[in-house]
Structures are given as C-alpha cells and as structure tokens.
C-alpha cells in the first residue's frame, strides 16, 4: 500500500534500483500519482525527479518538459521541500529538458530558445556559472546549422562548473565538433581519454564508440573500428534512449560491407520501430536503417526478408520505402521548424555515403546465413587473369594456363562454360574437336566438385573426361584423368564419412594404369611421334603434354599411397610405408629425369608431411625448403603457397613463430596474386592468427582469426568457424579486451550456432562468457550463465570438480549482483558439490568473497555472518591433506586471515584485526618468493589497522620501513613504493 510518504519513498528507492526500461518508467509515473495526495510536497519532488530521470534514459523526450514544468513550479512555491541534492538536480535537468525540446519538431524554435534564456536567468539568480548555458546554445546552433562557430567559442572558452556535463560527455562533444569540421584524426586524439577508459559515465564509452566508427573506417583504422562495434553495440542494443547509436552501428555495417550483420542488428532492435518519444533520435535511427537497406537494394537484394515494424512481413525493398517516407517527413518537419535545411542536409550526406572498404571487414562474429545477402569474399580478392572477349582467345588462354599449372585457369574455364551455357559463344573449329573442349570442361568440373567435397560427382566427371580424351586421340590425357579419379576415391571415403574404398582395388587399378602408361611410353616416346588429333590443338608442345600426363599418373599413385599412410596414422603398417616410399622414389626419379622440377617439389611435400607426422621435423623442414627452390627453378612461383603454409606449421611446432608468420603472409599474398581458388585460405588465416598470438601480436591475431572465421562461414564449414571464434574469444580475453571477447562468445553461443559445439567445449565457452560478463560488471547476466552451466554440468555422468567450480562462481556472482537468496542457494549447492568432488581453492575463495560482500551489503548481523563464512573456510583448509599437490595451503590460509582482518577492522575490532593481519603475514612467509607479494599487502593492512585503528603511528611506520626494504630486496619496487607512500603519510601526520 502506498498510503504513506514513507511507503512511497521506499517504493521509489526500489524502483531506482531497477534497470531503465518500460517497467521502471511506468512505475515512476504511478508513484508520482501516489505522491500527489500528501500534504507536504517533498515526496512529490523526489517522485518527479525519479520520473524525469526515467524519461531521460528511456528516450521519452516528449514527456519530460511537462514533468519538469511541475517540478519547477514546486521549486518556485516550496523550495524548502527540496534537499540539497534535489536542488542541484533542478538545475541539472534544465539541460535535459532543452535537449528534449529540440527533439520535438512541433515545438517552435522560439520556445526552445526561450527555454535556454530562462535557464540562463535561473542560473544567474542562483549564482551558477554560465558554461552549461553556453553548451546548450551550442547544441541549438549545431542542430539548426547557424552560428555554430561563435557558439562553440563561447562554450569551449568558458571554465567548467559543477553543473557542466561530465568530462566524458564534454570530450565527446569537443571531438564530434572536429569530426563535423572534417578532422577525423584530430577528433580521435581528443576522444582518447574516453576511448581508453580514463573518462567514463553512464553513457560513455558506448556513445562515443558509435560515433567513432565512421572516422575510424575513413582513416583505415579497421582494428579499432571492429573493436568499437563489438563492445559498443552490446551496450546500446534495444535501448530506446540510444536509437541514434543503434542507427550508427547499422550504418557502420553497411559501409564496412557487413550487411548480414546489419540485418541481425535490425532484428534485435525491432522494438525501436515503435519508440516515438524522441523524434530526432528516431530520425537518426531510421536514417541508419535506410543506409543499410539502400545498400541491399542496390546490390539486388530487394526481396530479402528483413525485420521491420511488428505486424507484417517485410522485404528490404518494402521496408526501405516505408522508412524513407517517414524519415523524409521527419527531416522536413525539423527543417520547417528550424527555418534551415541543416537536418535534411545531414541526412542526405549520410545517405550519399558509399562503402569505405572493397571487401567486408571481418568482425569475428557469426552472421546468420539465412539473413545475410550474398557477400563478397572477406579478404582482398585477386584481380585474376584478364578474360579475353574473343571466345577462341579465351579457350586458348585457358589451355595455356592449364598447361603450366597456373591456378588462374579456373576463372577462365568457368567463363568458357558460362558462355557456352548462355549462348553467347559456340564451339569454333579452330579449337579442334568439340569433344576435346567437352573433356577439358568435364575435367575442370571435377576439380571444382572436389573442392566442394562432392567427390562422387567429381570422379564421374573425370571418368567422363577420360572417355572423351580417348575419343579425340589423347590416350595420355585419358590415363591422367582415370588415375586421378582412382586416387581421389581414396580421399572420398574420409570426406563423405563413408567407408573407405577397397585399397587393394585402388592400388591394382593404379598399377594397371601405370603399366598402360609404360606401354605407351615404349610404343610412342615423348619425343618424335606426331601428335594425335586433340594434341595438335591442345598445346604447343605435345611431347611436354605427354610427359606431364605421365607424371600425373605417378602423382596419382603417390597420392593414393600417401592417403593410406595418413588414414592409418600413427599405426601405419610397414607395407603401407614401403608402398609410399616406392611411389615417391619412382615419381621423384622420373621427374628429375624428365626435367620437371615442380613435380619433384610435389614429391618433397608428400615426404615432408609424412616425416613431420612421424616426428622428423628437421628432415621435413629441409624437404619443404627444397620444394620451394624446385618451384622457383621451374618458374612456377604460384605453387609455393602450400609448402610455405606447411613449413609454417612445422616452424610453429618448433616455437619459431616469426618466420612462420612471414611464410603465411607470403602464402596468402601469392594465392591472391595468382588467383588460386584452391588455396585453403580459411585454415591458413587460422594458422596465421595462431602464429601471431605466439609472436605477441594480439591485434594481428584478432585480425587473422576474424578473417578465418568469415572464410570458414563462406565455405560452409560451420564447425571450423566456431572453433576459430572460440580461439578468437580466448585471445581477446587474455589480452584484456573482455568486452570484445564477450561479444564473440555471445555470437558463438546463440542457440543455432551452439548446436554443433561439443559438450565440453560448449561448457568451456559458457564458462568464459560468464567470467567475461562478470569482469564487465554485468553480474546478473554472468550469474545466469553460471547457473545455466551448473545445470548442464550436473547432468554429466561424471561432472567431477567442475560442478563445484561453477556453483561456487555462480554463488559469488549472484552475491555481486545483490541477489542474496539465490546466492545462498548456489552457495549451498557449491558446498554439496565440494563434498563429492573437492575444489578447495574455489570454495574458500567463494567463502572469502561472501565475507567481504556480506559486510558491504548486510547491515544487521553482517559481522557474524561474515565471520561464519571465514570459519567455514578454515574448516575446508583443515580438511585438505598436507601432501596435496598443486595446492598452496599457505596462500589460502593467509588469504583467509587477511579477509578476517579486514572484516574485523570494518567492525572496529582493531586488536583482533591486527592479530589476524599478523597471522596472514606469517602464513605468506611460508610461501617463500611466491609469498612476497601477498605478504606485502598483508603488511599494508596491518599498518593501516595499527596506525589508523589503534593510533600507533610510529609502530606502523616502523613496520612499513622494514617491509618496504624487504620488497626492494625481493625485486618488487612497486610494492615498496606503495608501502613507502603510506609510511610517508604517517610521518607527516606524526609531525603535525
């Protein structure tokens, strides 16, 4: 019942503790009504301030001026009803209301300017400085686009007052002034204290992070842009007071070519379409939506389903028309009110912006494939070979590139097939028999199908190609195609999850093909005989073509033997190894005899990989380096990507990341340069990210792992993409970029994405997410993740001490969130789990944290409860066997004594507190060198208790002198400085 002022105040206090949102605002409105009936208006004053605050932080700007007018009337008629803090709030809210008035286009500009004049009069009457008033005049000037320079000078040159906006918000406004002036670099310099966390507030850094996205992209600082999007968006999503910021993140997605991500953001913020309380913020949001949708429509995705206002289904084209109409109307209304075109001009400038990157910026996030439009590759694409317009020239160039093994032939063969399919070209007799071209295209389709893991279809295409080659008098090419079909079948069983083919039958088939090749070689040597019908037009040198086909047969035998070794590794039979060594020896000898060094390079790569698997890294490395030299000798540099990547793996295994990174960069660059569509870009970027981590290049690791995840997504390799994202989150978390890590983990753990993750990796990911959220002080969300994880682990057949760990962390986090009933339940669950599967460090840490938080949160009985937690911690430690490995009893015991000392000191029981601090020092003494840091902290607390609590300043100072000297001797200068500073403070106090 809200029938007394005390009941209303208590309800106001409870409502104030809730997060801003619709429920808090509705309750605030109800409490204003309840406070109106009391004779004294002091409760109504408190209720109105709470209501205006709720309006401000939920974007209900239309309602704020009315509520403030009521508050101002009370200020004029009953100033004694305002506390000192509430009186301050009256002048502070003047700024909010000015902003609210600007948000409403129906209000005349004269009303807004008159309000600023009233603000100035009220400030002067109360003796407040004019800087906040100048700030409001500047805000009006920037909105209407007139008198901006003068208004800025008046604001920026005035000294700050107690009613000035916080430093973080002012920094943002100074920086944005520079952005508008065209100085992105200068703006970011000004922004630095906000972006590095030195200056923060309820709105910062997330508001600034949204505003820096475009300047960062324009300056090419994409790593920072990625981070600001990941961390900033999480803090504004769904917030009706942050419509403008959500719109900026949508614009960023469009300009960084992440339209799929933009559509997901649109879906997550669908309720913002119904938020009408802040028309100017709504216009900014709708403009961001329009930038995104316009990109989709321009790229041919007008029919893509998108999320829009509830009540109907939308396509990109339909929603674009709807949003454009409303945004145009709003912009026109503001310009009509202002008498300028500034709002419309700013909107037009945003809509005119084009993507700032040639390819999508990898964000490290999973974008829903069902929502994302077709996208370009996530990394720099190759220019590729020039595609001749003349069809005969096109085919001849494709043949030339195929003959030298250039990977760029893939693009040309695809164009040949497209032109035949669409009727823009027909076969020309100058190209030789039509069946020759059909054979070449069938062979090319086989290669493409193999890359898509459609091995059965690929083998069928190769067999078809072989038959066609036979028909045009090209037996060597027919043998090459048949041998490849058989060799690929040895890998298809692994790829498709089916039983592997009959190895004996494959070997027999390949041996038969080799015998046929030897017969052909004897009957028709590689030199001297006239070419067949197809050979006459297929290449300039028929003899070279036959040699290459012969080596292709040998390659197929070697590949099959390699597959047999790999499939049975590490239990490889002697017979399999013998066949591998025989096939590689034969192929190498023939390649050397026929002067085909790039085929020698192929052999070396097979040999190196098997040697590496068997642990002979030195030999493997030597073979790979020789392989690179062979390809250079053959003048085929495009073949060096794979050996470089493999060599990088071996170097990483030997802890040599620097050269590994260099090799991987070169491998990727060559794949791009030579348009190698077969090169495994995603795994290589993943390896490069791993190598960069070992090199200490966190920014590079994040960049490359994000790229790898995007490429795995494009390849349809969802499991691999998830694995890379888990690595990315780990790198981000360990480097202190916890908000970025949380954003990535939330993406990975979405319902659809997490379905493919194994039970244990999923649990680890959820644990990392929970810990990350807790570090970000999102305690309730963290606790929910811990509890979800605890329920999961409890269902395992053997959860072991993992359940103890998770339950203990859940209990502590719930306590941090102030959910004490749930925290107590989790606490008991942790103790029960500990009884089954002990985890003393986590349980005693939980107990120490409960003691600390209990003292902070529970007034009545807090001391007794805190001490009881520490007594239970003592019992846990006493039960640990003395010979327990990897458990520092000295440390845990010292920390319990340390916490008890602080608890007793907070209760003013200083003699007992000092005794506990002494016990903590003694415990950490037992830790030797490892105990020096916690010992120094225990000495600091003992000195504080002794000097401040017991008034024994000289004794405390003497203690600190000895401890500081010990720290310096132990190589802990920072700890010594802390102790010295406290000693100096005591000396100063003693002298005074």
PDB file of N, CA and C in Angstrom, residues 232-302:
ATOM      1  N   UNK A 232      30.796  -1.610 -28.266  1.00  0.00           N
ATOM      2  CA  UNK A 232      29.811  -0.540 -28.145  1.00  0.00           C
ATOM      3  C   UNK A 232      28.397  -0.987 -28.429  1.00  0.00           C
ATOM      4  N   UNK A 233      28.225  -1.829 -29.433  1.00  0.00           N
ATOM      5  CA  UNK A 233      26.865  -2.223 -29.791  1.00  0.00           C
ATOM      6  C   UNK A 233      26.176  -2.988 -28.662  1.00  0.00           C
ATOM      7  N   UNK A 234      26.905  -3.844 -27.957  1.00  0.00           N
ATOM      8  CA  UNK A 234      26.304  -4.619 -26.874  1.00  0.00           C
ATOM      9  C   UNK A 234      25.632  -3.708 -25.849  1.00  0.00           C
ATOM     10  N   UNK A 235      26.177  -2.509 -25.659  1.00  0.00           N
ATOM     11  CA  UNK A 235      25.691  -1.632 -24.595  1.00  0.00           C
ATOM     12  C   UNK A 235      24.589  -0.686 -25.067  1.00  0.00           C
ATOM     13  N   UNK A 236      24.270  -0.702 -26.345  1.00  0.00           N
ATOM     14  CA  UNK A 236      23.186   0.162 -26.831  1.00  0.00           C
ATOM     15  C   UNK A 236      22.027  -0.627 -27.430  1.00  0.00           C
ATOM     16  N   UNK A 237      22.212  -1.903 -27.700  1.00  0.00           N
ATOM     17  CA  UNK A 237      21.173  -2.670 -28.391  1.00  0.00           C
ATOM     18  C   UNK A 237      19.883  -2.680 -27.572  1.00  0.00           C
ATOM     19  N   UNK A 238      18.795  -2.442 -28.271  1.00  0.00           N
ATOM     20  CA  UNK A 238      17.484  -2.478 -27.650  1.00  0.00           C
ATOM     21  C   UNK A 238      17.159  -1.307 -26.758  1.00  0.00           C
ATOM     22  N   UNK A 239      18.056  -0.343 -26.615  1.00  0.00           N
ATOM     23  CA  UNK A 239      17.869   0.781 -25.703  1.00  0.00           C
ATOM     24  C   UNK A 239      17.174   1.913 -26.443  1.00  0.00           C
ATOM     25  N   UNK A 240      15.957   2.217 -26.032  1.00  0.00           N
ATOM     26  CA  UNK A 240      15.196   3.260 -26.734  1.00  0.00           C
ATOM     27  C   UNK A 240      15.814   4.634 -26.591  1.00  0.00           C
ATOM     28  N   UNK A 241      16.658   4.829 -25.579  1.00  0.00           N
ATOM     29  CA  UNK A 241      17.347   6.109 -25.431  1.00  0.00           C
ATOM     30  C   UNK A 241      18.593   6.179 -26.304  1.00  0.00           C
ATOM     31  N   UNK A 242      18.934   5.099 -26.980  1.00  0.00           N
ATOM     32  CA  UNK A 242      20.138   5.037 -27.805  1.00  0.00           C
ATOM     33  C   UNK A 242      19.792   4.735 -29.265  1.00  0.00           C
ATOM     34  N   UNK A 243      18.675   5.262 -29.733  1.00  0.00           N
ATOM     35  CA  UNK A 243      18.272   4.995 -31.119  1.00  0.00           C
ATOM     36  C   UNK A 243      19.313   5.509 -32.117  1.00  0.00           C
ATOM     37  N   UNK A 244      19.845   6.685 -31.846  1.00  0.00           N
ATOM     38  CA  UNK A 244      20.833   7.249 -32.763  1.00  0.00           C
ATOM     39  C   UNK A 244      22.058   6.349 -32.852  1.00  0.00           C
ATOM     40  N   UNK A 245      22.494   5.833 -31.709  1.00  0.00           N
ATOM     41  CA  UNK A 245      23.689   4.993 -31.695  1.00  0.00           C
ATOM     42  C   UNK A 245      23.449   3.674 -32.423  1.00  0.00           C
ATOM     43  N   UNK A 246      22.278   3.089 -32.243  1.00  0.00           N
ATOM     44  CA  UNK A 246      21.959   1.863 -32.984  1.00  0.00           C
ATOM     45  C   UNK A 246      21.986   2.145 -34.485  1.00  0.00           C
ATOM     46  N   UNK A 247      21.444   3.308 -34.875  1.00  0.00           N
ATOM     47  CA  UNK A 247      21.476   3.688 -36.280  1.00  0.00           C
ATOM     48  C   UNK A 247      22.897   3.824 -36.815  1.00  0.00           C
ATOM     49  N   UNK A 248      23.822   4.328 -35.992  1.00  0.00           N
ATOM     50  CA  UNK A 248      25.211   4.450 -36.423  1.00  0.00           C
ATOM     51  C   UNK A 248      25.866   3.082 -36.591  1.00  0.00           C
ATOM     52  N   UNK A 249      25.503   2.127 -35.745  1.00  0.00           N
ATOM     53  CA  UNK A 249      26.043   0.772 -35.914  1.00  0.00           C
ATOM     54  C   UNK A 249      25.484   0.123 -37.182  1.00  0.00           C
ATOM     55  N   UNK A 250      24.235   0.397 -37.505  1.00  0.00           N
ATOM     56  CA  UNK A 250      23.675  -0.110 -38.762  1.00  0.00           C
ATOM     57  C   UNK A 250      24.408   0.497 -39.954  1.00  0.00           C
ATOM     58  N   UNK A 251      24.674   1.795 -39.881  1.00  0.00           N
ATOM     59  CA  UNK A 251      25.403   2.463 -40.952  1.00  0.00           C
ATOM     60  C   UNK A 251      26.808   1.873 -41.090  1.00  0.00           C
ATOM     61  N   UNK A 252      27.457   1.619 -39.974  1.00  0.00           N
ATOM     62  CA  UNK A 252      28.784   1.011 -39.992  1.00  0.00           C
ATOM     63  C   UNK A 252      28.745  -0.335 -40.715  1.00  0.00           C
ATOM     64  N   UNK A 253      27.733  -1.136 -40.434  1.00  0.00           N
ATOM     65  CA  UNK A 253      27.629  -2.440 -41.096  1.00  0.00           C
ATOM     66  C   UNK A 253      27.521  -2.276 -42.606  1.00  0.00           C
ATOM     67  N   UNK A 254      26.757  -1.289 -43.033  1.00  0.00           N
ATOM     68  CA  UNK A 254      26.611  -1.063 -44.472  1.00  0.00           C
ATOM     69  C   UNK A 254      27.913  -0.577 -45.090  1.00  0.00           C
ATOM     70  N   UNK A 255      28.594   0.353 -44.432  1.00  0.00           N
ATOM     71  CA  UNK A 255      29.799   0.949 -45.007  1.00  0.00           C
ATOM     72  C   UNK A 255      31.018   0.045 -44.879  1.00  0.00           C
ATOM     73  N   UNK A 256      30.959  -0.956 -43.998  1.00  0.00           N
ATOM     74  CA  UNK A 256      32.054  -1.923 -43.887  1.00  0.00           C
ATOM     75  C   UNK A 256      31.711  -3.222 -44.610  1.00  0.00           C
ATOM     76  N   UNK A 257      30.623  -3.196 -45.393  1.00  0.00           N
ATOM     77  CA  UNK A 257      30.165  -4.339 -46.188  1.00  0.00           C
ATOM     78  C   UNK A 257      29.818  -5.554 -45.329  1.00  0.00           C
ATOM     79  N   UNK A 258      29.200  -5.288 -44.186  1.00  0.00           N
ATOM     80  CA  UNK A 258      28.705  -6.349 -43.318  1.00  0.00           C
ATOM     81  C   UNK A 258      27.179  -6.285 -43.245  1.00  0.00           C
ATOM     82  N   UNK A 259      26.550  -6.328 -44.431  1.00  0.00           N
ATOM     83  CA  UNK A 259      25.104  -6.183 -44.485  1.00  0.00           C
ATOM     84  C   UNK A 259      24.382  -7.287 -43.706  1.00  0.00           C
ATOM     85  N   UNK A 260      24.944  -8.513 -43.732  1.00  0.00           N
ATOM     86  CA  UNK A 260      24.322  -9.605 -42.986  1.00  0.00           C
ATOM     87  C   UNK A 260      24.281  -9.309 -41.500  1.00  0.00           C
ATOM     88  N   UNK A 261      25.367  -8.797 -40.971  1.00  0.00           N
ATOM     89  CA  UNK A 261      25.414  -8.392 -39.566  1.00  0.00           C
ATOM     90  C   UNK A 261      24.402  -7.278 -39.315  1.00  0.00           C
ATOM     91  N   UNK A 262      24.286  -6.359 -40.251  1.00  0.00           N
ATOM     92  CA  UNK A 262      23.317  -5.279 -40.098  1.00  0.00           C
ATOM     93  C   UNK A 262      21.898  -5.786 -39.986  1.00  0.00           C
ATOM     94  N   UNK A 263      21.561  -6.803 -40.771  1.00  0.00           N
ATOM     95  CA  UNK A 263      20.209  -7.359 -40.701  1.00  0.00           C
ATOM     96  C   UNK A 263      19.951  -8.021 -39.357  1.00  0.00           C
ATOM     97  N   UNK A 264      20.973  -8.618 -38.778  1.00  0.00           N
ATOM     98  CA  UNK A 264      20.803  -9.207 -37.451  1.00  0.00           C
ATOM     99  C   UNK A 264      20.568  -8.119 -36.403  1.00  0.00           C
ATOM    100  N   UNK A 265      21.296  -7.016 -36.524  1.00  0.00           N
ATOM    101  CA  UNK A 265      21.087  -5.902 -35.604  1.00  0.00           C
ATOM    102  C   UNK A 265      19.669  -5.349 -35.765  1.00  0.00           C
ATOM    103  N   UNK A 266      19.225  -5.266 -36.998  1.00  0.00           N
ATOM    104  CA  UNK A 266      17.869  -4.794 -37.262  1.00  0.00           C
ATOM    105  C   UNK A 266      16.846  -5.676 -36.556  1.00  0.00           C
ATOM    106  N   UNK A 267      17.052  -6.992 -36.627  1.00  0.00           N
ATOM    107  CA  UNK A 267      16.123  -7.929 -35.987  1.00  0.00           C
ATOM    108  C   UNK A 267      16.164  -7.795 -34.469  1.00  0.00           C
ATOM    109  N   UNK A 268      17.363  -7.571 -33.919  1.00  0.00           N
ATOM    110  CA  UNK A 268      17.489  -7.444 -32.465  1.00  0.00           C
ATOM    111  C   UNK A 268      16.857  -6.160 -31.943  1.00  0.00           C
ATOM    112  N   UNK A 269      16.693  -5.170 -32.794  1.00  0.00           N
ATOM    113  CA  UNK A 269      16.196  -3.859 -32.367  1.00  0.00           C
ATOM    114  C   UNK A 269      14.827  -3.542 -32.955  1.00  0.00           C
ATOM    115  N   UNK A 270      14.082  -4.562 -33.285  1.00  0.00           N
ATOM    116  CA  UNK A 270      12.768  -4.341 -33.890  1.00  0.00           C
ATOM    117  C   UNK A 270      11.864  -3.447 -33.033  1.00  0.00           C
ATOM    118  N   UNK A 271      11.891  -3.557 -31.687  1.00  0.00           N
ATOM    119  CA  UNK A 271      11.031  -2.669 -30.881  1.00  0.00           C
ATOM    120  C   UNK A 271      11.324  -1.184 -31.073  1.00  0.00           C
ATOM    121  N   UNK A 272      12.519  -0.821 -31.554  1.00  0.00           N
ATOM    122  CA  UNK A 272      12.826   0.596 -31.739  1.00  0.00           C
ATOM    123  C   UNK A 272      11.941   1.234 -32.808  1.00  0.00           C
ATOM    124  N   UNK A 273      11.386   0.432 -33.698  1.00  0.00           N
ATOM    125  CA  UNK A 273      10.484   0.998 -34.699  1.00  0.00           C
ATOM    126  C   UNK A 273       9.225   1.578 -34.037  1.00  0.00           C
ATOM    127  N   UNK A 274       8.923   1.123 -32.840  1.00  0.00           N
ATOM    128  CA  UNK A 274       7.723   1.601 -32.139  1.00  0.00           C
ATOM    129  C   UNK A 274       8.043   2.672 -31.110  1.00  0.00           C
ATOM    130  N   UNK A 275       9.314   3.035 -30.964  1.00  0.00           N
ATOM    131  CA  UNK A 275       9.714   4.059 -29.999  1.00  0.00           C
ATOM    132  C   UNK A 275       9.603   5.426 -30.653  1.00  0.00           C
ATOM    133  N   UNK A 276       8.629   6.219 -30.219  1.00  0.00           N
ATOM    134  CA  UNK A 276       8.362   7.515 -30.859  1.00  0.00           C
ATOM    135  C   UNK A 276       8.564   8.694 -29.921  1.00  0.00           C
ATOM    136  N   UNK A 277       9.073   8.439 -28.719  1.00  0.00           N
ATOM    137  CA  UNK A 277       9.191   9.508 -27.729  1.00  0.00           C
ATOM    138  C   UNK A 277      10.302  10.498 -28.011  1.00  0.00           C
ATOM    139  N   UNK A 278      11.235  10.148 -28.898  1.00  0.00           N
ATOM    140  CA  UNK A 278      12.361  11.035 -29.222  1.00  0.00           C
ATOM    141  C   UNK A 278      12.459  11.150 -30.734  1.00  0.00           C
ATOM    142  N   UNK A 279      11.676  12.058 -31.359  1.00  0.00           N
ATOM    143  CA  UNK A 279      11.622  12.110 -32.828  1.00  0.00           C
ATOM    144  C   UNK A 279      12.964  12.317 -33.510  1.00  0.00           C
ATOM    145  N   UNK A 280      13.865  13.140 -32.920  1.00  0.00           N
ATOM    146  CA  UNK A 280      15.155  13.361 -33.561  1.00  0.00           C
ATOM    147  C   UNK A 280      16.013  12.090 -33.493  1.00  0.00           C
ATOM    148  N   UNK A 281      16.009  11.441 -32.335  1.00  0.00           N
ATOM    149  CA  UNK A 281      16.713  10.173 -32.226  1.00  0.00           C
ATOM    150  C   UNK A 281      16.123   9.140 -33.170  1.00  0.00           C
ATOM    151  N   UNK A 282      14.798   9.157 -33.329  1.00  0.00           N
ATOM    152  CA  UNK A 282      14.135   8.232 -34.254  1.00  0.00           C
ATOM    153  C   UNK A 282      14.584   8.490 -35.691  1.00  0.00           C
ATOM    154  N   UNK A 283      14.705   9.777 -36.058  1.00  0.00           N
ATOM    155  CA  UNK A 283      15.168  10.114 -37.397  1.00  0.00           C
ATOM    156  C   UNK A 283      16.578   9.555 -37.629  1.00  0.00           C
ATOM    157  N   UNK A 284      17.451   9.695 -36.650  1.00  0.00           N
ATOM    158  CA  UNK A 284      18.812   9.162 -36.795  1.00  0.00           C
ATOM    159  C   UNK A 284      18.776   7.638 -36.960  1.00  0.00           C
ATOM    160  N   UNK A 285      17.930   6.981 -36.184  1.00  0.00           N
ATOM    161  CA  UNK A 285      17.815   5.521 -36.288  1.00  0.00           C
ATOM    162  C   UNK A 285      17.302   5.124 -37.668  1.00  0.00           C
ATOM    163  N   UNK A 286      16.239   5.773 -38.110  1.00  0.00           N
ATOM    164  CA  UNK A 286      15.655   5.428 -39.410  1.00  0.00           C
ATOM    165  C   UNK A 286      16.637   5.698 -40.543  1.00  0.00           C
ATOM    166  N   UNK A 287      17.440   6.739 -40.406  1.00  0.00           N
ATOM    167  CA  UNK A 287      18.432   7.021 -41.448  1.00  0.00           C
ATOM    168  C   UNK A 287      19.485   5.926 -41.499  1.00  0.00           C
ATOM    169  N   UNK A 288      19.919   5.442 -40.336  1.00  0.00           N
ATOM    170  CA  UNK A 288      20.844   4.314 -40.325  1.00  0.00           C
ATOM    171  C   UNK A 288      20.236   3.074 -40.960  1.00  0.00           C
ATOM    172  N   UNK A 289      18.956   2.828 -40.661  1.00  0.00           N
ATOM    173  CA  UNK A 289      18.250   1.703 -41.290  1.00  0.00           C
ATOM    174  C   UNK A 289      18.224   1.889 -42.804  1.00  0.00           C
ATOM    175  N   UNK A 290      17.958   3.108 -43.233  1.00  0.00           N
ATOM    176  CA  UNK A 290      17.860   3.382 -44.673  1.00  0.00           C
ATOM    177  C   UNK A 290      19.204   3.187 -45.368  1.00  0.00           C
ATOM    178  N   UNK A 291      20.296   3.603 -44.736  1.00  0.00           N
ATOM    179  CA  UNK A 291      21.624   3.390 -45.327  1.00  0.00           C
ATOM    180  C   UNK A 291      21.845   1.898 -45.573  1.00  0.00           C
ATOM    181  N   UNK A 292      21.502   1.076 -44.587  1.00  0.00           N
ATOM    182  CA  UNK A 292      21.679  -0.372 -44.716  1.00  0.00           C
ATOM    183  C   UNK A 292      20.794  -0.945 -45.819  1.00  0.00           C
ATOM    184  N   UNK A 293      19.515  -0.598 -45.778  1.00  0.00           N
ATOM    185  CA  UNK A 293      18.577  -1.175 -46.743  1.00  0.00           C
ATOM    186  C   UNK A 293      18.883  -0.720 -48.166  1.00  0.00           C
ATOM    187  N   UNK A 294      19.322   0.521 -48.318  1.00  0.00           N
ATOM    188  CA  UNK A 294      19.662   1.012 -49.653  1.00  0.00           C
ATOM    189  C   UNK A 294      20.810   0.216 -50.253  1.00  0.00           C
ATOM    190  N   UNK A 295      21.782  -0.165 -49.401  1.00  0.00           N
ATOM    191  CA  UNK A 295      22.890  -0.986 -49.885  1.00  0.00           C
ATOM    192  C   UNK A 295      22.373  -2.335 -50.383  1.00  0.00           C
ATOM    193  N   UNK A 296      21.466  -2.924 -49.634  1.00  0.00           N
ATOM    194  CA  UNK A 296      20.926  -4.227 -50.021  1.00  0.00           C
ATOM    195  C   UNK A 296      20.174  -4.140 -51.340  1.00  0.00           C
ATOM    196  N   UNK A 297      19.336  -3.128 -51.454  1.00  0.00           N
ATOM    197  CA  UNK A 297      18.527  -2.987 -52.665  1.00  0.00           C
ATOM    198  C   UNK A 297      19.425  -2.714 -53.870  1.00  0.00           C
ATOM    199  N   UNK A 298      20.423  -1.850 -53.704  1.00  0.00           N
ATOM    200  CA  UNK A 298      21.342  -1.549 -54.810  1.00  0.00           C
ATOM    201  C   UNK A 298      22.095  -2.793 -55.263  1.00  0.00           C
ATOM    202  N   UNK A 299      22.361  -3.702 -54.339  1.00  0.00           N
ATOM    203  CA  UNK A 299      23.097  -4.924 -54.672  1.00  0.00           C
ATOM    204  C   UNK A 299      22.185  -6.043 -55.164  1.00  0.00           C
ATOM    205  N   UNK A 300      20.908  -5.718 -55.375  1.00  0.00           N
ATOM    206  CA  UNK A 300      19.997  -6.709 -55.941  1.00  0.00           C
ATOM    207  C   UNK A 300      19.291  -7.597 -54.938  1.00  0.00           C
ATOM    208  N   UNK A 301      19.190  -7.145 -53.681  1.00  0.00           N
ATOM    209  CA  UNK A 301      18.560  -7.968 -52.648  1.00  0.00           C
ATOM    210  C   UNK A 301      17.263  -7.330 -52.140  1.00  0.00           C
ATOM    211  N   UNK A 302      16.523  -6.693 -53.030  1.00  0.00           N
ATOM    212  CA  UNK A 302      15.283  -6.023 -52.621  1.00  0.00           C
ATOM    213  C   UNK A 302      14.274  -6.992 -52.037  1.00  0.00           C
TER     214      UNK A 302
END
